C-alpha positions as a printed Julia matrix, in Angstrom:
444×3 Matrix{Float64}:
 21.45    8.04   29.37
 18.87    4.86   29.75
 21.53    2.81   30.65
 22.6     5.27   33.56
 18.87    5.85   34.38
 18.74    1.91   34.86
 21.07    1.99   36.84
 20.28    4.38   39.64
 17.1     2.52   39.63
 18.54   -0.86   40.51
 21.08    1.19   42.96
 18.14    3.03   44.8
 15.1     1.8    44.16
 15.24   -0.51   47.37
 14.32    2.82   49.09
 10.87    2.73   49.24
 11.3     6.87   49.52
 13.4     6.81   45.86
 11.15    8.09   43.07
 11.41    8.6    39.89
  8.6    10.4    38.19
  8.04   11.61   34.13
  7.19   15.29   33.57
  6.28   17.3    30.89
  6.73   21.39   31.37
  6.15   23.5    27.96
  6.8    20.58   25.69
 10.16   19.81   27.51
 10.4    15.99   28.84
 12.19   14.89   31.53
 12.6    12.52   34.38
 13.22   13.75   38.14
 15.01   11.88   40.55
 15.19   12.35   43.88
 13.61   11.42   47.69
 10.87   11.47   49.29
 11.89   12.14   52.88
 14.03   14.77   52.07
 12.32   16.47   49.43
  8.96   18.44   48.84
  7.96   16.82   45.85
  4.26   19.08   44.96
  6.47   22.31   46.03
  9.48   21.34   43.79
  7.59   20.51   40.55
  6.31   24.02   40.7
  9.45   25.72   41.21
 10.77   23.62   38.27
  7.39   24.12   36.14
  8.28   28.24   36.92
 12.12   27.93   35.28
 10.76   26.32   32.51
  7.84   28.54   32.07
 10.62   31.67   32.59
 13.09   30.24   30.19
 10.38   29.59   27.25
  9.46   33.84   28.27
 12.91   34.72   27.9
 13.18   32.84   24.49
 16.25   30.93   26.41
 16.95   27.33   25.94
 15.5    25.29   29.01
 18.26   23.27   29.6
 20.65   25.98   29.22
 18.45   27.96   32.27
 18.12   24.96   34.47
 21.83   24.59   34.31
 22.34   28.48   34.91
 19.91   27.19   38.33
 21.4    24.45   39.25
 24.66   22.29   37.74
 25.9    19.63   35.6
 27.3    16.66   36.49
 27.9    13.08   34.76
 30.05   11.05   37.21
 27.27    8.16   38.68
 28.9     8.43   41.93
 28.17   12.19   42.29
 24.49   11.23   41.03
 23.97    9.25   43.54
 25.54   11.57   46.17
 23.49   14.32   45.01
 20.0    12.61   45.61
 21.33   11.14   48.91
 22.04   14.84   49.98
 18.23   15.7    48.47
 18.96   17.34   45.42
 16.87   16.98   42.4
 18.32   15.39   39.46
 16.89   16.22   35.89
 17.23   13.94   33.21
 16.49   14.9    29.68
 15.65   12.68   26.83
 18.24   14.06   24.39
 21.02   15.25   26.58
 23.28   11.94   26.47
 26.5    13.03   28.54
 25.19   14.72   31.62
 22.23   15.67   33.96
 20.87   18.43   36.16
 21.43   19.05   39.57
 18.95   20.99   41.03
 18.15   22.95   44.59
 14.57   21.23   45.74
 12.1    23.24   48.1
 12.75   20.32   50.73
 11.15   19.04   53.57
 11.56   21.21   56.66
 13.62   19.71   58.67
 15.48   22.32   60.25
 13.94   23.27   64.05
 15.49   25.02   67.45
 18.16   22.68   68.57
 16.8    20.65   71.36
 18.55   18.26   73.38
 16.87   14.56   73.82
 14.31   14.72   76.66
 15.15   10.63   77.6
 18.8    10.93   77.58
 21.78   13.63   78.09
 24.36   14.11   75.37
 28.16   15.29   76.0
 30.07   16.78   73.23
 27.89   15.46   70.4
 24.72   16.77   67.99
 21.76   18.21   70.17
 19.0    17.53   68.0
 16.98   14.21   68.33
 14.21   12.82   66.36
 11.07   14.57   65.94
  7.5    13.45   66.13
  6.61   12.73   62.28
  8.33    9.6    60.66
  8.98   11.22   57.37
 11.3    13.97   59.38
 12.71   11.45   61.45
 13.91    9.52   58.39
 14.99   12.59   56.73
 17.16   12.97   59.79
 18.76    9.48   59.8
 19.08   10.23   55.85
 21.39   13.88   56.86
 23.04   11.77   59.65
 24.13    8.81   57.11
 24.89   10.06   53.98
 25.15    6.98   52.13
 23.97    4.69   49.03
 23.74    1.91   51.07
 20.77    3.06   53.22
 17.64    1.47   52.24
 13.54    2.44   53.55
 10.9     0.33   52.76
  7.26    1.82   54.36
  4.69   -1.24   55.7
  0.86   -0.2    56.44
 -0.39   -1.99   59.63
 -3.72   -2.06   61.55
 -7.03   -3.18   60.65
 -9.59   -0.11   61.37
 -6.84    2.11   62.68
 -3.77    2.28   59.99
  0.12    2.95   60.88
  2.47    3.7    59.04
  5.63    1.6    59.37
  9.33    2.24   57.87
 12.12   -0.22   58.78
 15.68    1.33   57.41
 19.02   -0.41   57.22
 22.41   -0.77   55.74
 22.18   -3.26   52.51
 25.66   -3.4    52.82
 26.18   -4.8    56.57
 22.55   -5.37   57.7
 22.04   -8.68   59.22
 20.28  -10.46   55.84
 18.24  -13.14   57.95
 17.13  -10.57   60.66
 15.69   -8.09   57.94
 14.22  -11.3    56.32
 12.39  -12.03   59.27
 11.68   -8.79   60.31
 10.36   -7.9    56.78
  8.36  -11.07   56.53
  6.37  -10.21   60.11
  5.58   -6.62   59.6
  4.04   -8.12   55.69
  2.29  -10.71   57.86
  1.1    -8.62   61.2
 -0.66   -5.82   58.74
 -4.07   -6.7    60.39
 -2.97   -6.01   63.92
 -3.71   -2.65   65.86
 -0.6    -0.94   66.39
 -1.19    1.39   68.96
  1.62    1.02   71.16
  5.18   -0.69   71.42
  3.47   -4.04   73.08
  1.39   -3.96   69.82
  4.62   -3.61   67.55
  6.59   -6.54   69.62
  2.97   -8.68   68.79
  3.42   -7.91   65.17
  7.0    -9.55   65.34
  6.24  -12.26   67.4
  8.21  -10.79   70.32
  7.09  -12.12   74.09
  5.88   -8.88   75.99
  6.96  -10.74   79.13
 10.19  -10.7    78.89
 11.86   -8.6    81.61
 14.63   -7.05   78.83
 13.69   -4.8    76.67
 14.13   -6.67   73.36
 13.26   -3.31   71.3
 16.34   -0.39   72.01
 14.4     3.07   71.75
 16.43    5.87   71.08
 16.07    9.66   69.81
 19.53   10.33   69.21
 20.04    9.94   65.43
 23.97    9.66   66.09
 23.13    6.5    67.94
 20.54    4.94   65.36
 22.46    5.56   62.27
 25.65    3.7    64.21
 23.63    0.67   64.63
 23.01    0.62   60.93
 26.22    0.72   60.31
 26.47   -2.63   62.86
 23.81   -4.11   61.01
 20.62   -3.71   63.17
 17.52   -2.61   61.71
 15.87    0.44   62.3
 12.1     0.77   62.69
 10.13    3.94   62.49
  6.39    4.27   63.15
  4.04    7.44   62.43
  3.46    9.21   66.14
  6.61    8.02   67.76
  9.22   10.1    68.18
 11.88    7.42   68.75
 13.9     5.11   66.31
 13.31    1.95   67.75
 16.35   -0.51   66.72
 15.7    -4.27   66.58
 17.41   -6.18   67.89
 18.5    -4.81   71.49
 21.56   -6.44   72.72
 23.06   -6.86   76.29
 25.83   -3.88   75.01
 22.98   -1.3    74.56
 23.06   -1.17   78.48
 26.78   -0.03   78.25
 27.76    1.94   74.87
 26.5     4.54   73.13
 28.25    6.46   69.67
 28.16    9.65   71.82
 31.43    8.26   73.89
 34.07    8.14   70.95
 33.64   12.04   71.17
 36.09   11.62   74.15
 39.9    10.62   74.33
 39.88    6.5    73.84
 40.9     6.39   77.69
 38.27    8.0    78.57
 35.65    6.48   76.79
 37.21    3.6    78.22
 36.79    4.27   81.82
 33.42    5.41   81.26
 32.29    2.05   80.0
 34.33    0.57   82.65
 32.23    2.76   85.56
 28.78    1.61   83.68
 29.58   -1.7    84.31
 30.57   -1.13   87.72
 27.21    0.69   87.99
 25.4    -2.28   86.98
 26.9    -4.49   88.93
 26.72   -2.33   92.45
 22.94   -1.89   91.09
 22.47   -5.4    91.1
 23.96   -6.8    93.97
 24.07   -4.08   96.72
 20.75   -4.5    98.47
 21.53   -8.2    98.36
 24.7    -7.42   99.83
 23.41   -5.62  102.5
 20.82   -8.22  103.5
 23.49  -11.21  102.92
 25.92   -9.45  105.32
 23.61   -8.6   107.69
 21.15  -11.22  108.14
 22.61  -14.26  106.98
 26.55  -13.91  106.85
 28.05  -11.14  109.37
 31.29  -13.68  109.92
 32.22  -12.61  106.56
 33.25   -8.75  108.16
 35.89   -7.69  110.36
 34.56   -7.69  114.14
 34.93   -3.6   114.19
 32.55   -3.49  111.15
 29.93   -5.9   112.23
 29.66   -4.27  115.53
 29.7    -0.89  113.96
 26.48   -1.89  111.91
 24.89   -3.88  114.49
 25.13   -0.67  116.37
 23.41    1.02  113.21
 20.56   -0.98  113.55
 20.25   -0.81  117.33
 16.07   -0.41  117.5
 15.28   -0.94  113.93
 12.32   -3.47  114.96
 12.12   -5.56  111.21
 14.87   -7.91  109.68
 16.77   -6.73  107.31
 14.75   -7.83  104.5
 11.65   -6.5   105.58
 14.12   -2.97  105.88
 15.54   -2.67  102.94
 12.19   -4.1   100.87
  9.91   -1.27  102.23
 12.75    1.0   101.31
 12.77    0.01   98.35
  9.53    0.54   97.68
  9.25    3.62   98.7
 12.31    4.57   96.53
 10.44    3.52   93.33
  7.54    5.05   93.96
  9.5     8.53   94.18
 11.34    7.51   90.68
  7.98    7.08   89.23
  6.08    9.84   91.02
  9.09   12.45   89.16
  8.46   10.87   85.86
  4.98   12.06   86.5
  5.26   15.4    88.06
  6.39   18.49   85.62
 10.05   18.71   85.09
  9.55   22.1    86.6
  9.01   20.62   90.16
  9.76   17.13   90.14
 13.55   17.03   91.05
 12.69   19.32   93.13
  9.75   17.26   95.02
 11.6    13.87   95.07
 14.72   15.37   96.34
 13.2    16.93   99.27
 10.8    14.11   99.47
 13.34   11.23   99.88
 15.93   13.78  102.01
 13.21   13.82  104.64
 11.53   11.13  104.36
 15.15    9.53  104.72
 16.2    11.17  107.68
 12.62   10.68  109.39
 12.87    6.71  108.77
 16.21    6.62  110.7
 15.43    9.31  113.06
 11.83    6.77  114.07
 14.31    3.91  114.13
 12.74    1.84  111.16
 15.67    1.59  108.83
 19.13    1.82  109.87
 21.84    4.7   108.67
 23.82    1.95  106.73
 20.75    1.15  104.72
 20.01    4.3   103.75
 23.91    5.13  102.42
 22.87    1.69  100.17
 19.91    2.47   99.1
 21.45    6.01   97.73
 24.35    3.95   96.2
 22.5     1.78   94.45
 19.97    4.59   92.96
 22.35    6.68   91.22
 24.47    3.59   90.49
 21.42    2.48   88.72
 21.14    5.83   86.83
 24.5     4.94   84.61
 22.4     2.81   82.87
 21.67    4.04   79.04
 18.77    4.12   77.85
 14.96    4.23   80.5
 13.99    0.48   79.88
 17.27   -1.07   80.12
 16.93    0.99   83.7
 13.59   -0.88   84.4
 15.35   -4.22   83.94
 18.22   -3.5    86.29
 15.69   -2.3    88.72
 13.25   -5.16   88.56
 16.58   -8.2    88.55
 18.31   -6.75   91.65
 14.88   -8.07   93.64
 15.97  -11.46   92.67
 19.66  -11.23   93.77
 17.98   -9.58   96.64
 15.38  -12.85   97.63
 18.24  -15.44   97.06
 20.06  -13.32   99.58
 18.38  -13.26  102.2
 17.85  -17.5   102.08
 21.22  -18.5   101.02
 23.44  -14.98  101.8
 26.27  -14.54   99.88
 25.81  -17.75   98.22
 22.58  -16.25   96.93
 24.22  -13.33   95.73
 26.51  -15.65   93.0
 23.55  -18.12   92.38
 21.86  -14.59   91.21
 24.26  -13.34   89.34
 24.47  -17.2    87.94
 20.58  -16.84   86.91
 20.36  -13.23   85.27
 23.54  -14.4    83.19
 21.33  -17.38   82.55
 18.25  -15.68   81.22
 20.41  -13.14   79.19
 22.16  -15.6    77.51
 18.51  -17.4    76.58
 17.21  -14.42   74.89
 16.48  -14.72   71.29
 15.18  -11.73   69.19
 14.38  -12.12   65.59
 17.2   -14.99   65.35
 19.96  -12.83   66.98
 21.34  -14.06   70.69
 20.82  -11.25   73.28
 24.62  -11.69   74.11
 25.34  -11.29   70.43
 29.34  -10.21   69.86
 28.96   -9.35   66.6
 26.93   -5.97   66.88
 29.41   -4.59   69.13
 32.83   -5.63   67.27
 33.21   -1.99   65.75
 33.01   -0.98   69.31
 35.51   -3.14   70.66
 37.79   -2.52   67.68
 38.04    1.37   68.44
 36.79    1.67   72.0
């Protein structure tokens, strides 16, 4: 039984959340496996201090009463199952050929079913991750069932302390990205960590980079996937996200939630992200290229017909579409703001009228504002908020070089972003990485 003891230990023990603890209840010895995040530990040792205390009452054999409580089992494999599911195992000092399996009083992790506030999910688990980082591992633990899955907890801050779990896959994980990532968090333990600037500081990340080089997510469907790719997952106490290092460019277009559909379809609707991107992008540029700088490029009928569009409009077209622009973010950020109650609500009225009254007063044009409209929900295919941010923020560079250089611009844009993506370095791992997204390209 020591040698099977051993080795569970050298199986699980890379879990910072595995224990294994010596007890003593009426003269009977035994160790108790199990973990942490799954587990009430205080709660469970009394329940298991009551069925021996009943057994010794009832003149029964403990063993025999545990067993009658729980079940036997030998096979390592269904050990190690068992404590990955968050039973309690029980292992006696002169029982050789098997142990106990035992129900634990475990950690609640059962709540109403709530769908993610920062993202919508279609024909896939409702729950997301909740605000403690115990529950949220817990949660990862019930959404990967697997031996492989390792925690190990960090404690960072100076005056104000954090605590930090990183999970992965030992099996697939990346081995010089958790090195790294491991030997930063052991190294940034003096720094505040108050926010997620504070936790790309700790790993040496630039917080000036316009792509978001940290992937947040609350879907747990989504963060135990990327384990299986072999990113790292970090939780921190007070954040209810899993925040996956590294982000790659193919965060912006997949997510686990799409294999729920028919391959074609999850397919196309990769396909119309792209596309979404793209129109995001380059549209406004478009609109100013054509216009301003390059209206030989359209038929005679459809130059005419938006020349006559912007019969009055007293600014150029960059100066149009810019101030439209403007006021376009400012009603994405105002509903961010507002209660969910009444923002759509607001900003949809809000940018109907203001729309209509910026045409009807001849400042923008008609044309402009069917862009503009385009290029908004285009952007909205996006996944994830702060892969959003950077589409919105890189379009104002196509946007510049088109209005010098028109259509020209547009491609020397395009040119750039590609550029910068393919610069970015996180933790060792190329932004444009392949490898994280070869399960995805393998089965859609």
């Amino acid at each position: 039984m020591s040698s099977l003891l051993g080795s569970l230990k050298d199986k699980l023990s890379d879990s910072d959340d595995f224990f294994v603890i010596e007890e003593e209840f009426n003269q009977t010895k035994f160790e108790i496996i199990g973990v942490r995040s799954l587990v009430d530990l205080a709660k469970s040792l009394e329940l298991i201090e009551k069925h021996v205390t009943t057994a010794t009452l009832m003149h029964k054999g403990v063993l025999d009463y545990l067993i009658s409580n729980g079940k036997k089992i030998s096979k390592e494999h269904e050990i190690i199952t068992a404590v990955l599911e968050g039973e309690l195992i029980l292992v006696f000092e002169d029982c050789e050929n098997f142990v106990v399996s035992l129900e634990p009083i475990r950690v609640s992790l059962s709540r109403p079913v709530e769908q993610p506030t920062n993202g919508s999910v279609l024909q896939g688990p409702l729950n997301s991750f909740n605000e403690e980082r115990l529950v949220n591992i817990g949660i990862l633990r019930k959404r990967l069932v697997s031996d492989q899955l390792r925690v190990k907890d960090f404690l960072i801050g100076k005056r104000q302390k954090k605590n930090v779990s990183i999970s992965y896959d030992a099996k697939s994980v990346n081995k010089k990205l958790l090195q790294k990532t491991i030997e930063l968090l052991e190294n940034g333990s003096e720094i505040e960590l108050q926010s997620i600037q504070d936790l790309m500081k700790v790993l040496k990340l630039s917080p000036w980079s316009a792509v978001g080089r940290i992937h947040a997510t609350e879907i747990p469907q989504q963060a135990a996937s990327c384990l299986v790719k072999g990113k790292v997952v970090v939780f921190i106490d007070g954040f209810p996200f899993a925040y996956i290092l590294p982000s790659t460019f193919w965060d912006i277009f997949i997510l686990e939630n799409d294999k729920n559909f028919p391959m074609p379809i999850t397919v196309s609707i990769r396909v119309l992200r792209l596309i979404g991107v793209m129109i995001a992008l380059i549209a406004p540029g478009l609109y100013v290229a054509l216009v301003a700088v390059n209206p030989e490029v359209l038929r005679i009928e459809l130059a005419l017909s938006i020349a006559q569009s912007r019969n009055g409009v007293p600014y150029p077209a960059l100066v149009e579409i810019i101030l439209m622009l403007v006021i376009l973010e400012l009603i994405v950020e105002a509903s961010i703001r507002l209660p969910q109650s009444i923002g759509p609500t607001i900003t949809m009225v809000g940018g109907i009228i203001l729309g209509q009254a910026a045409v009807e007063a001849k400042l923008v044009s008609n044309l402009l504002i069917i862009v503009l409209a385009a290029t908004t929900i285009a952007n909205a295919t996006v996944i994830g908020y702060q892969n959003l941010i950077t589409i919105r923020m890189l379009k104002y560079t196509i946007l510049i070089l088109a209005s010098i250089f028109g259509v020209l611009g547009i491609m020397a844009g395009v040119f750039l972003i590609c550029g910068y993506f393919a610069s970015i370095n996180t933790l060792g791992v190329p932004y444009l990485n392949m490898d994280f997204s070869k399960g995805d390209i393998n089965s859609g």
